[in-house]
mmCIF file of N, CA and C in Angstrom:
data_model
loop_
_atom_site.group_PDB
_atom_site.id
_atom_site.type_symbol
_atom_site.label_atom_id
_atom_site.label_comp_id
_atom_site.label_asym_id
_atom_site.label_seq_id
_atom_site.Cartn_x
_atom_site.Cartn_y
_atom_site.Cartn_z
ATOM 1 N N MET A 1 0.827 -1.235 0.044
ATOM 2 C CA MET A 1 0.028 -0.038 0.020
ATOM 3 C C MET A 1 0.810 1.296 0.042
ATOM 4 N N LEU A 2 0.395 2.193 -0.768
ATOM 5 C CA LEU A 2 1.085 3.413 -0.870
ATOM 6 C C LEU A 2 0.770 4.401 0.227
ATOM 7 N N GLU A 3 1.853 5.144 0.793
ATOM 8 C CA GLU A 3 1.516 6.171 1.845
ATOM 9 C C GLU A 3 1.834 7.351 1.258
ATOM 10 N N SER A 4 2.589 7.372 0.038
ATOM 11 C CA SER A 4 3.069 8.675 -0.634
ATOM 12 C C SER A 4 3.245 8.285 -2.175
ATOM 13 N N ILE A 5 3.033 9.288 -2.963
ATOM 14 C CA ILE A 5 3.255 9.090 -4.351
ATOM 15 C C ILE A 5 4.530 9.577 -4.854
ATOM 16 N N SER A 6 5.430 9.829 -3.856
ATOM 17 C CA SER A 6 6.908 10.158 -4.214
ATOM 18 C C SER A 6 7.418 9.149 -5.094
ATOM 19 N N GLY A 7 8.117 9.539 -6.210
ATOM 20 C CA GLY A 7 8.695 8.607 -7.006
ATOM 21 C C GLY A 7 7.731 7.995 -8.088
ATOM 22 N N LEU A 8 6.465 8.556 -8.162
ATOM 23 C CA LEU A 8 5.448 8.035 -9.121
ATOM 24 C C LEU A 8 6.105 8.288 -10.572
ATOM 25 N N GLN A 9 6.354 9.486 -10.855
ATOM 26 C CA GLN A 9 6.958 9.705 -12.331
ATOM 27 C C GLN A 9 7.963 8.577 -12.680
ATOM 28 N N LEU A 10 8.998 8.507 -11.865
ATOM 29 C CA LEU A 10 10.101 7.517 -12.230
ATOM 30 C C LEU A 10 9.433 6.142 -12.528
ATOM 31 N N ALA A 11 8.531 5.682 -11.544
ATOM 32 C CA ALA A 11 7.836 4.415 -11.827
ATOM 33 C C ALA A 11 7.222 4.210 -13.026
ATOM 34 N N LEU A 12 6.451 5.399 -13.287
ATOM 35 C CA LEU A 12 5.635 5.259 -14.699
ATOM 36 C C LEU A 12 6.484 5.325 -15.738
ATOM 37 N N GLU A 13 7.683 5.967 -15.791
ATOM 38 C CA GLU A 13 8.588 6.009 -16.837
ATOM 39 C C GLU A 13 9.047 4.608 -17.416
ATOM 40 N N THR A 14 8.964 3.529 -16.408
ATOM 41 C CA THR A 14 9.398 2.221 -16.730
ATOM 42 C C THR A 14 8.431 1.508 -17.668
ATOM 43 N N VAL A 15 7.005 2.025 -17.570
ATOM 44 C CA VAL A 15 6.006 1.333 -18.478
ATOM 45 C C VAL A 15 5.338 2.240 -19.461
ATOM 46 N N MET A 16 5.727 3.569 -19.429
ATOM 47 C CA MET A 16 5.131 4.359 -20.529
ATOM 48 C C MET A 16 6.097 5.464 -20.824
ATOM 49 N N ARG A 17 5.981 6.108 -22.007
ATOM 50 C CA ARG A 17 6.836 7.172 -22.548
ATOM 51 C C ARG A 17 6.178 8.437 -22.019
ATOM 52 N N ALA A 18 7.029 9.395 -21.455
ATOM 53 C CA ALA A 18 6.568 10.804 -21.113
ATOM 54 C C ALA A 18 5.256 10.820 -20.152
ATOM 55 N N PRO A 19 5.306 10.218 -19.078
ATOM 56 C CA PRO A 19 4.109 10.180 -18.310
ATOM 57 C C PRO A 19 3.540 11.462 -17.851
ATOM 58 N N LEU A 20 4.447 12.479 -17.732
ATOM 59 C CA LEU A 20 4.083 13.825 -17.355
ATOM 60 C C LEU A 20 3.135 14.349 -18.432
ATOM 61 N N MET A 21 3.305 14.042 -19.595
ATOM 62 C CA MET A 21 2.458 14.584 -20.667
ATOM 63 C C MET A 21 1.298 13.638 -21.230
ATOM 64 N N ASN A 22 1.644 12.317 -21.023
ATOM 65 C CA ASN A 22 0.758 11.364 -21.674
ATOM 66 C C ASN A 22 -0.278 10.690 -20.590
ATOM 67 N N LEU A 23 0.028 10.774 -19.265
ATOM 68 C CA LEU A 23 -0.777 10.122 -18.330
ATOM 69 C C LEU A 23 -2.234 10.924 -18.347
ATOM 70 N N GLN A 24 -3.337 10.136 -18.520
ATOM 71 C CA GLN A 24 -4.608 10.782 -18.527
ATOM 72 C C GLN A 24 -5.561 10.249 -17.398
ATOM 73 N N TRP A 25 -5.304 9.027 -16.950
ATOM 74 C CA TRP A 25 -5.954 8.389 -15.850
ATOM 75 C C TRP A 25 -5.035 7.761 -14.918
ATOM 76 N N ILE A 26 -5.385 7.752 -13.757
ATOM 77 C CA ILE A 26 -4.685 7.021 -12.761
ATOM 78 C C ILE A 26 -5.557 6.599 -11.536
ATOM 79 N N ASP A 27 -5.312 5.305 -11.049
ATOM 80 C CA ASP A 27 -6.058 4.741 -9.928
ATOM 81 C C ASP A 27 -5.088 4.650 -8.780
ATOM 82 N N LEU A 28 -5.270 5.375 -7.784
ATOM 83 C CA LEU A 28 -4.536 5.316 -6.591
ATOM 84 C C LEU A 28 -5.463 4.962 -5.469
ATOM 85 N N SER A 29 -6.530 4.286 -5.900
ATOM 86 C CA SER A 29 -7.426 3.968 -4.740
ATOM 87 C C SER A 29 -6.911 2.794 -3.959
ATOM 88 N N PHE A 30 -7.531 2.703 -2.593
ATOM 89 C CA PHE A 30 -7.216 1.711 -1.573
ATOM 90 C C PHE A 30 -5.843 1.625 -1.313
ATOM 91 N N ASN A 31 -5.221 2.817 -0.950
ATOM 92 C CA ASN A 31 -3.900 3.116 -0.402
ATOM 93 C C ASN A 31 -3.952 3.662 0.926
ATOM 94 N N GLN A 32 -2.929 4.284 1.427
ATOM 95 C CA GLN A 32 -2.826 5.015 2.667
ATOM 96 C C GLN A 32 -2.572 6.325 2.657
ATOM 97 N N LEU A 33 -2.928 6.948 1.462
ATOM 98 C CA LEU A 33 -2.707 8.513 1.174
ATOM 99 C C LEU A 33 -3.454 9.229 2.115
ATOM 100 N N THR A 34 -2.814 10.192 2.729
ATOM 101 C CA THR A 34 -3.395 11.132 3.706
ATOM 102 C C THR A 34 -3.824 12.550 3.190
ATOM 103 N N THR A 35 -3.124 12.783 1.959
ATOM 104 C CA THR A 35 -3.268 14.149 1.364
ATOM 105 C C THR A 35 -3.157 14.020 -0.008
ATOM 106 N N ILE A 36 -3.354 15.181 -0.672
ATOM 107 C CA ILE A 36 -3.177 15.195 -2.258
ATOM 108 C C ILE A 36 -1.817 15.796 -2.450
ATOM 109 N N GLU A 37 -0.814 15.078 -2.773
ATOM 110 C CA GLU A 37 0.580 15.640 -2.903
ATOM 111 C C GLU A 37 0.805 16.311 -4.249
ATOM 112 N N PRO A 38 1.607 17.348 -4.047
ATOM 113 C CA PRO A 38 2.142 18.177 -5.243
ATOM 114 C C PRO A 38 2.688 17.504 -6.431
ATOM 115 N N GLU A 39 3.304 16.292 -6.338
ATOM 116 C CA GLU A 39 3.832 15.617 -7.424
ATOM 117 C C GLU A 39 2.704 15.249 -8.466
ATOM 118 N N LEU A 40 1.541 15.079 -7.934
ATOM 119 C CA LEU A 40 0.310 14.842 -8.817
ATOM 120 C C LEU A 40 0.037 15.820 -9.876
ATOM 121 N N PHE A 41 0.326 17.067 -9.476
ATOM 122 C CA PHE A 41 0.067 18.197 -10.377
ATOM 123 C C PHE A 41 0.979 18.232 -11.658
ATOM 124 N N ARG A 42 2.004 17.456 -11.643
ATOM 125 C CA ARG A 42 2.966 17.509 -12.769
ATOM 126 C C ARG A 42 2.336 16.853 -13.930
ATOM 127 N N PHE A 43 1.379 15.950 -13.595
ATOM 128 C CA PHE A 43 0.619 15.202 -14.767
ATOM 129 C C PHE A 43 -0.419 16.088 -15.266
ATOM 130 N N VAL A 44 0.064 16.973 -16.187
ATOM 131 C CA VAL A 44 -1.008 18.106 -16.578
ATOM 132 C C VAL A 44 -2.081 17.633 -17.490
ATOM 133 N N ASN A 45 -2.087 16.377 -18.017
ATOM 134 C CA ASN A 45 -3.194 16.062 -18.854
ATOM 135 C C ASN A 45 -4.107 14.991 -18.312
ATOM 136 N N LEU A 46 -4.022 15.024 -16.922
ATOM 137 C CA LEU A 46 -4.705 13.966 -16.190
ATOM 138 C C LEU A 46 -6.372 14.424 -16.166
ATOM 139 N N LYS A 47 -6.945 13.384 -16.562
ATOM 140 C CA LYS A 47 -8.456 13.615 -16.841
ATOM 141 C C LYS A 47 -9.344 12.956 -15.792
ATOM 142 N N ALA A 48 -8.740 11.758 -15.165
ATOM 143 C CA ALA A 48 -9.487 10.907 -14.322
ATOM 144 C C ALA A 48 -8.593 10.511 -13.241
ATOM 145 N N LEU A 49 -9.069 10.718 -11.923
ATOM 146 C CA LEU A 49 -8.182 10.393 -10.835
ATOM 147 C C LEU A 49 -9.152 9.679 -9.867
ATOM 148 N N TYR A 50 -8.538 8.381 -9.441
ATOM 149 C CA TYR A 50 -9.235 7.673 -8.421
ATOM 150 C C TYR A 50 -8.440 7.560 -7.192
ATOM 151 N N LEU A 51 -9.000 8.273 -6.208
ATOM 152 C CA LEU A 51 -8.514 8.336 -4.850
ATOM 153 C C LEU A 51 -9.270 7.798 -3.750
ATOM 154 N N HIS A 52 -10.502 6.940 -4.069
ATOM 155 C CA HIS A 52 -11.467 6.436 -3.078
ATOM 156 C C HIS A 52 -10.460 5.195 -2.256
ATOM 157 N N GLY A 53 -11.036 5.259 -1.146
ATOM 158 C CA GLY A 53 -10.521 4.163 -0.134
ATOM 159 C C GLY A 53 -9.101 4.617 0.283
ATOM 160 N N ASN A 54 -8.824 5.779 0.575
ATOM 161 C CA ASN A 54 -7.621 6.274 1.191
ATOM 162 C C ASN A 54 -7.949 6.808 2.596
ATOM 163 N N CYS A 55 -6.941 7.715 3.121
ATOM 164 C CA CYS A 55 -7.074 8.283 4.465
ATOM 165 C C CYS A 55 -7.169 9.708 4.346
ATOM 166 N N ILE A 56 -7.787 10.353 3.302
ATOM 167 C CA ILE A 56 -7.742 11.922 3.275
ATOM 168 C C ILE A 56 -8.722 12.489 4.158
ATOM 169 N N LYS A 57 -8.344 13.400 5.104
ATOM 170 C CA LYS A 57 -9.270 13.881 6.078
ATOM 171 C C LYS A 57 -9.668 15.352 5.923
ATOM 172 N N ALA A 58 -8.952 16.098 5.190
ATOM 173 C CA ALA A 58 -9.111 17.519 5.085
ATOM 174 C C ALA A 58 -9.715 17.818 3.709
ATOM 175 N N LEU A 59 -11.090 18.406 3.850
ATOM 176 C CA LEU A 59 -11.795 18.768 2.598
ATOM 177 C C LEU A 59 -10.844 19.792 1.639
ATOM 178 N N ALA A 60 -10.375 20.756 2.322
ATOM 179 C CA ALA A 60 -9.558 21.880 1.728
ATOM 180 C C ALA A 60 -8.439 21.275 0.739
ATOM 181 N N THR A 61 -8.052 19.990 0.970
ATOM 182 C CA THR A 61 -7.033 19.634 0.186
ATOM 183 C C THR A 61 -7.599 19.232 -1.205
ATOM 184 N N THR A 62 -8.732 19.124 -1.404
ATOM 185 C CA THR A 62 -9.417 18.971 -2.834
ATOM 186 C C THR A 62 -9.304 20.178 -3.621
ATOM 187 N N GLU A 63 -9.214 21.344 -2.912
ATOM 188 C CA GLU A 63 -8.964 22.421 -3.764
ATOM 189 C C GLU A 63 -7.827 22.499 -4.586
ATOM 190 N N LYS A 64 -6.747 21.786 -4.131
ATOM 191 C CA LYS A 64 -5.430 21.667 -4.805
ATOM 192 C C LYS A 64 -5.628 21.055 -6.198
ATOM 193 N N LEU A 65 -6.652 20.362 -6.408
ATOM 194 C CA LEU A 65 -6.833 19.677 -7.674
ATOM 195 C C LEU A 65 -7.210 20.576 -8.742
ATOM 196 N N ARG A 66 -7.424 21.914 -8.400
ATOM 197 C CA ARG A 66 -7.593 23.053 -9.512
ATOM 198 C C ARG A 66 -6.405 23.071 -10.353
ATOM 199 N N LYS A 67 -5.209 22.570 -9.816
ATOM 200 C CA LYS A 67 -3.996 22.640 -10.658
ATOM 201 C C LYS A 67 -4.023 21.545 -11.786
ATOM 202 N N LEU A 68 -5.093 20.833 -11.723
ATOM 203 C CA LEU A 68 -5.358 19.829 -12.898
ATOM 204 C C LEU A 68 -6.456 20.402 -13.719
ATOM 205 N N PRO A 69 -6.237 21.229 -14.577
ATOM 206 C CA PRO A 69 -7.414 21.827 -15.475
ATOM 207 C C PRO A 69 -8.251 20.920 -16.233
ATOM 208 N N LYS A 70 -7.664 19.723 -16.611
ATOM 209 C CA LYS A 70 -8.317 18.836 -17.456
ATOM 210 C C LYS A 70 -9.068 17.733 -16.775
ATOM 211 N N LEU A 71 -9.018 17.721 -15.324
ATOM 212 C CA LEU A 71 -9.660 16.771 -14.536
ATOM 213 C C LEU A 71 -11.129 16.838 -14.685
ATOM 214 N N MET A 72 -11.658 15.747 -15.128
ATOM 215 C CA MET A 72 -13.126 15.635 -15.337
ATOM 216 C C MET A 72 -13.863 14.595 -14.375
ATOM 217 N N SER A 73 -13.074 13.632 -13.915
ATOM 218 C CA SER A 73 -13.655 12.543 -13.086
ATOM 219 C C SER A 73 -12.784 12.255 -11.929
ATOM 220 N N LEU A 74 -13.379 12.299 -10.721
ATOM 221 C CA LEU A 74 -12.678 12.109 -9.430
ATOM 222 C C LEU A 74 -13.455 11.281 -8.583
ATOM 223 N N THR A 75 -12.701 10.356 -7.948
ATOM 224 C CA THR A 75 -13.299 9.549 -6.879
ATOM 225 C C THR A 75 -12.580 9.754 -5.456
ATOM 226 N N MET A 76 -13.419 10.144 -4.467
ATOM 227 C CA MET A 76 -12.789 10.344 -3.177
ATOM 228 C C MET A 76 -13.717 9.720 -1.997
ATOM 229 N N ASN A 77 -14.709 8.842 -2.542
ATOM 230 C CA ASN A 77 -15.497 8.179 -1.513
ATOM 231 C C ASN A 77 -14.555 7.154 -0.824
ATOM 232 N N GLY A 78 -15.020 6.979 0.461
ATOM 233 C CA GLY A 78 -14.314 5.879 1.273
ATOM 234 C C GLY A 78 -13.062 6.650 1.854
ATOM 235 N N ASN A 79 -13.009 7.835 1.837
ATOM 236 C CA ASN A 79 -11.967 8.734 2.641
ATOM 237 C C ASN A 79 -12.739 9.267 3.854
ATOM 238 N N PRO A 80 -12.066 9.641 4.853
ATOM 239 C CA PRO A 80 -12.665 10.340 6.060
ATOM 240 C C PRO A 80 -13.502 11.526 5.613
ATOM 241 N N ILE A 81 -13.092 12.353 4.597
ATOM 242 C CA ILE A 81 -13.714 13.459 4.222
ATOM 243 C C ILE A 81 -15.136 13.106 3.777
ATOM 244 N N GLU A 82 -15.367 12.075 3.280
ATOM 245 C CA GLU A 82 -16.666 11.741 2.864
ATOM 246 C C GLU A 82 -17.694 11.856 3.899
ATOM 247 N N ALA A 83 -17.440 11.734 5.184
ATOM 248 C CA ALA A 83 -18.242 11.844 6.365
ATOM 249 C C ALA A 83 -18.861 13.185 6.558
ATOM 250 N N SER A 84 -18.213 14.219 5.847
ATOM 251 C CA SER A 84 -18.653 15.511 6.131
ATOM 252 C C SER A 84 -19.993 15.870 5.311
ATOM 253 N N ARG A 85 -21.010 16.457 6.017
ATOM 254 C CA ARG A 85 -22.238 16.672 5.245
ATOM 255 C C ARG A 85 -22.174 17.603 4.116
ATOM 256 N N ILE A 86 -21.056 18.465 4.055
ATOM 257 C CA ILE A 86 -20.840 19.284 2.850
ATOM 258 C C ILE A 86 -19.865 18.727 1.804
ATOM 259 N N TYR A 87 -19.525 17.408 2.042
ATOM 260 C CA TYR A 87 -18.465 16.816 1.131
ATOM 261 C C TYR A 87 -18.705 17.087 -0.416
ATOM 262 N N ARG A 88 -19.966 16.599 -0.927
ATOM 263 C CA ARG A 88 -20.097 16.593 -2.366
ATOM 264 C C ARG A 88 -20.157 18.003 -2.828
ATOM 265 N N VAL A 89 -20.993 18.945 -2.209
ATOM 266 C CA VAL A 89 -21.143 20.165 -2.666
ATOM 267 C C VAL A 89 -19.686 20.894 -2.495
ATOM 268 N N TYR A 90 -18.936 20.662 -1.581
ATOM 269 C CA TYR A 90 -17.683 21.366 -1.403
ATOM 270 C C TYR A 90 -16.777 21.001 -2.599
ATOM 271 N N VAL A 91 -16.681 19.723 -2.846
ATOM 272 C CA VAL A 91 -15.785 19.201 -3.949
ATOM 273 C C VAL A 91 -16.234 19.676 -5.234
ATOM 274 N N ILE A 92 -17.429 19.654 -5.542
ATOM 275 C CA ILE A 92 -18.043 20.038 -6.850
ATOM 276 C C ILE A 92 -17.858 21.607 -6.876
ATOM 277 N N GLY A 93 -18.176 22.371 -5.934
ATOM 278 C CA GLY A 93 -17.879 23.811 -5.979
ATOM 279 C C GLY A 93 -16.413 24.261 -6.112
ATOM 280 N N ALA A 94 -15.502 23.473 -5.459
ATOM 281 C CA ALA A 94 -14.067 23.720 -5.544
ATOM 282 C C ALA A 94 -13.400 23.352 -6.990
ATOM 283 N N LEU A 95 -14.148 22.467 -7.589
ATOM 284 C CA LEU A 95 -13.558 22.059 -8.865
ATOM 285 C C LEU A 95 -14.702 21.924 -9.898
ATOM 286 N N PRO A 96 -14.858 23.200 -10.495
ATOM 287 C CA PRO A 96 -15.939 23.536 -11.491
ATOM 288 C C PRO A 96 -15.891 22.664 -12.761
ATOM 289 N N ASN A 97 -14.624 22.187 -13.069
ATOM 290 C CA ASN A 97 -14.572 21.419 -14.274
ATOM 291 C C ASN A 97 -14.884 20.025 -14.161
ATOM 292 N N LEU A 98 -15.303 19.453 -12.966
ATOM 293 C CA LEU A 98 -15.554 18.115 -12.781
ATOM 294 C C LEU A 98 -16.828 17.702 -13.463
ATOM 295 N N ARG A 99 -17.031 16.518 -14.022
ATOM 296 C CA ARG A 99 -18.278 16.187 -14.727
ATOM 297 C C ARG A 99 -18.782 14.899 -13.804
ATOM 298 N N SER A 100 -17.915 14.220 -13.121
ATOM 299 C CA SER A 100 -18.176 13.040 -12.344
ATOM 300 C C SER A 100 -17.450 13.065 -11.027
ATOM 301 N N LEU A 101 -18.283 12.781 -9.979
ATOM 302 C CA LEU A 101 -17.661 12.646 -8.587
ATOM 303 C C LEU A 101 -18.178 11.310 -8.079
ATOM 304 N N ASP A 102 -17.351 10.431 -7.612
ATOM 305 C CA ASP A 102 -17.471 9.137 -7.081
ATOM 306 C C ASP A 102 -18.448 8.311 -7.979
ATOM 307 N N HIS A 103 -18.140 8.350 -9.213
ATOM 308 C CA HIS A 103 -18.713 7.613 -10.154
ATOM 309 C C HIS A 103 -20.282 7.965 -10.507
ATOM 310 N N SER A 104 -20.558 9.212 -10.070
ATOM 311 C CA SER A 104 -21.850 9.650 -10.266
ATOM 312 C C SER A 104 -21.818 11.132 -11.027
ATOM 313 N N THR A 105 -22.569 11.066 -12.094
ATOM 314 C CA THR A 105 -22.512 12.272 -12.931
ATOM 315 C C THR A 105 -22.971 13.491 -12.203
ATOM 316 N N ILE A 106 -22.293 14.647 -12.500
ATOM 317 C CA ILE A 106 -22.743 15.939 -11.936
ATOM 318 C C ILE A 106 -23.635 16.591 -12.827
ATOM 319 N N THR A 107 -24.844 16.800 -12.388
ATOM 320 C CA THR A 107 -25.725 17.664 -13.264
ATOM 321 C C THR A 107 -25.501 18.990 -13.356
ATOM 322 N N ALA A 108 -25.936 19.685 -14.427
ATOM 323 C CA ALA A 108 -25.886 21.118 -14.489
ATOM 324 C C ALA A 108 -26.381 21.813 -13.325
ATOM 325 N N ASP A 109 -27.546 21.539 -12.804
ATOM 326 C CA ASP A 109 -28.087 22.047 -11.586
ATOM 327 C C ASP A 109 -27.221 21.975 -10.423
ATOM 328 N N GLU A 110 -26.793 20.707 -10.258
ATOM 329 C CA GLU A 110 -25.862 20.464 -9.125
ATOM 330 C C GLU A 110 -24.781 21.265 -9.162
ATOM 331 N N ALA A 111 -24.132 21.381 -10.303
ATOM 332 C CA ALA A 111 -22.909 22.224 -10.461
ATOM 333 C C ALA A 111 -23.183 23.747 -10.218
ATOM 334 N N GLU A 112 -24.224 24.147 -10.693
ATOM 335 C CA GLU A 112 -24.539 25.640 -10.453
ATOM 336 C C GLU A 112 -24.727 25.889 -8.968
ATOM 337 N N VAL A 113 -25.578 25.065 -8.338
ATOM 338 C CA VAL A 113 -25.604 25.221 -6.803
ATOM 339 C C VAL A 113 -24.465 25.114 -6.186
ATOM 340 N N ALA A 114 -23.572 24.189 -6.494
ATOM 341 C CA ALA A 114 -22.378 23.945 -5.712
ATOM 342 C C ALA A 114 -21.451 25.215 -5.906
ATOM 343 N N THR A 115 -21.442 25.708 -7.179
ATOM 344 C CA THR A 115 -20.495 26.835 -7.352
ATOM 345 C C THR A 115 -20.919 27.982 -6.658
ATOM 346 N N ALA A 116 -22.193 28.251 -6.550
ATOM 347 C CA ALA A 116 -22.696 29.380 -5.711
ATOM 348 C C ALA A 116 -22.363 29.123 -4.191
ATOM 349 N N TRP A 117 -22.689 27.926 -3.741
ATOM 350 C CA TRP A 117 -22.486 27.629 -2.317
ATOM 351 C C TRP A 117 -20.913 27.701 -2.024
ATOM 352 N N PHE A 118 -19.891 27.384 -2.927
ATOM 353 C CA PHE A 118 -18.596 27.466 -2.716
ATOM 354 C C PHE A 118 -18.201 28.885 -2.606
ATOM 355 N N LYS A 119 -18.608 29.793 -3.572
ATOM 356 C CA LYS A 119 -18.268 31.164 -3.450
ATOM 357 C C LYS A 119 -18.796 31.658 -2.070
ATOM 358 N N ALA A 120 -20.024 31.402 -1.669
ATOM 359 C CA ALA A 120 -20.384 32.029 -0.394
ATOM 360 C C ALA A 120 -19.596 31.528 0.822
ATOM 361 N N HIS A 121 -19.204 30.225 0.671
ATOM 362 C CA HIS A 121 -18.269 29.525 1.563
ATOM 363 C C HIS A 121 -17.055 30.290 1.848
ATOM 364 N N LEU A 122 -16.300 30.586 0.599
ATOM 365 C CA LEU A 122 -15.221 31.422 0.589
ATOM 366 C C LEU A 122 -15.383 32.782 1.108
ATOM 367 N N ASP A 123 -16.482 33.293 0.707
ATOM 368 C CA ASP A 123 -16.774 34.721 1.335
ATOM 369 C C ASP A 123 -16.789 34.698 2.770
ATOM 370 N N ARG A 124 -17.559 33.646 3.311
ATOM 371 C CA ARG A 124 -17.787 33.598 4.725
ATOM 372 C C ARG A 124 -16.438 33.246 5.480
ATOM 373 N N ALA A 125 -15.611 32.527 4.885
ATOM 374 C CA ALA A 125 -14.265 32.195 5.383
ATOM 375 C C ALA A 125 -13.452 33.504 5.498
ATOM 376 N N LYS A 126 -13.432 34.246 4.425
ATOM 377 C CA LYS A 126 -12.771 35.582 4.375
ATOM 378 C C LYS A 126 -13.196 36.457 5.317
ATOM 379 N N LYS A 127 -14.390 36.539 5.537
ATOM 380 C CA LYS A 127 -15.078 37.445 6.560
ATOM 381 C C LYS A 127 -14.627 37.013 8.023
ATOM 382 N N ARG A 128 -14.662 35.777 8.262
ATOM 383 C CA ARG A 128 -14.269 35.255 9.634
ATOM 384 C C ARG A 128 -12.666 35.550 9.747
ATOM 385 N N GLU A 129 -11.930 35.404 8.868
ATOM 386 C CA GLU A 129 -10.528 35.833 8.959
ATOM 387 C C GLU A 129 -10.236 37.182 9.100
ATOM 388 N N GLU A 130 -11.117 37.966 8.536
ATOM 389 C CA GLU A 130 -11.023 39.531 8.708
ATOM 390 C C GLU A 130 -11.424 39.926 10.174
ATOM 391 N N GLU A 131 -12.446 39.179 10.553
ATOM 392 C CA GLU A 131 -12.877 39.446 12.089
ATOM 393 C C GLU A 131 -11.850 39.091 13.101
ATOM 394 N N ARG A 132 -11.189 38.011 12.744
ATOM 395 C CA ARG A 132 -10.163 37.509 13.711
ATOM 396 C C ARG A 132 -9.011 38.505 13.671
ATOM 397 N N SER A 133 -8.580 39.075 12.535
ATOM 398 C CA SER A 133 -7.564 39.903 12.381
ATOM 399 C C SER A 133 -7.879 41.181 13.090
ATOM 400 N N PHE A 134 -9.090 41.657 12.913
ATOM 401 C CA PHE A 134 -9.579 42.990 13.524
ATOM 402 C C PHE A 134 -9.554 42.807 15.027
ATOM 403 N N ALA A 135 -9.982 41.574 15.525
ATOM 404 C CA ALA A 135 -10.108 41.406 16.987
ATOM 405 C C ALA A 135 -8.632 41.366 17.553
ATOM 406 N N ALA A 136 -7.694 40.694 16.916
ATOM 407 C CA ALA A 136 -6.326 40.689 17.285
ATOM 408 C C ALA A 136 -5.726 42.038 17.322
ATOM 409 N N LEU A 137 -6.178 42.981 16.468
ATOM 410 C CA LEU A 137 -5.645 44.289 16.497
ATOM 411 C C LEU A 137 -6.187 45.078 17.726
ATOM 412 N N GLU A 138 -7.518 44.720 17.920
ATOM 413 C CA GLU A 138 -8.105 45.404 19.139
ATOM 414 C C GLU A 138 -7.468 45.163 20.481
ATOM 415 N N GLU A 139 -6.893 43.835 20.564
ATOM 416 C CA GLU A 139 -6.365 43.399 21.668
ATOM 417 C C GLU A 139 -4.943 44.075 22.055
ATOM 418 N N ASP A 140 -4.239 44.414 20.920
ATOM 419 C CA ASP A 140 -2.949 45.026 20.975
ATOM 420 C C ASP A 140 -3.006 46.515 21.614
#
């Protein structure tokens, strides 16, 4: 079982030519991955990424996948983040190019609602951060 994807490019070079450019689909499911690692973003043409059945706990890590502009299909089910009640809307809102999440098609209505929800979520987070900064200034 993998705990990290360190060295993935080198391993793939033994079975395919120019994996950074040619890899479009990878299944990293049922491992012990705890985060989405930067090495993954080097595979610029990745369209499908299977990460189900791992140990990813932080919803915010899914936002990193924006660095994969061609990503259309993602699986994250079976990770601890799936237990969050906002899991699906968060991931769809964070990744507006997705067409499928956890082997389920994302409808146009669902994408629209998730995009609006995610924008509001970011606005609320920004406001909370500003309030914390303001409160810290008042204490000084």
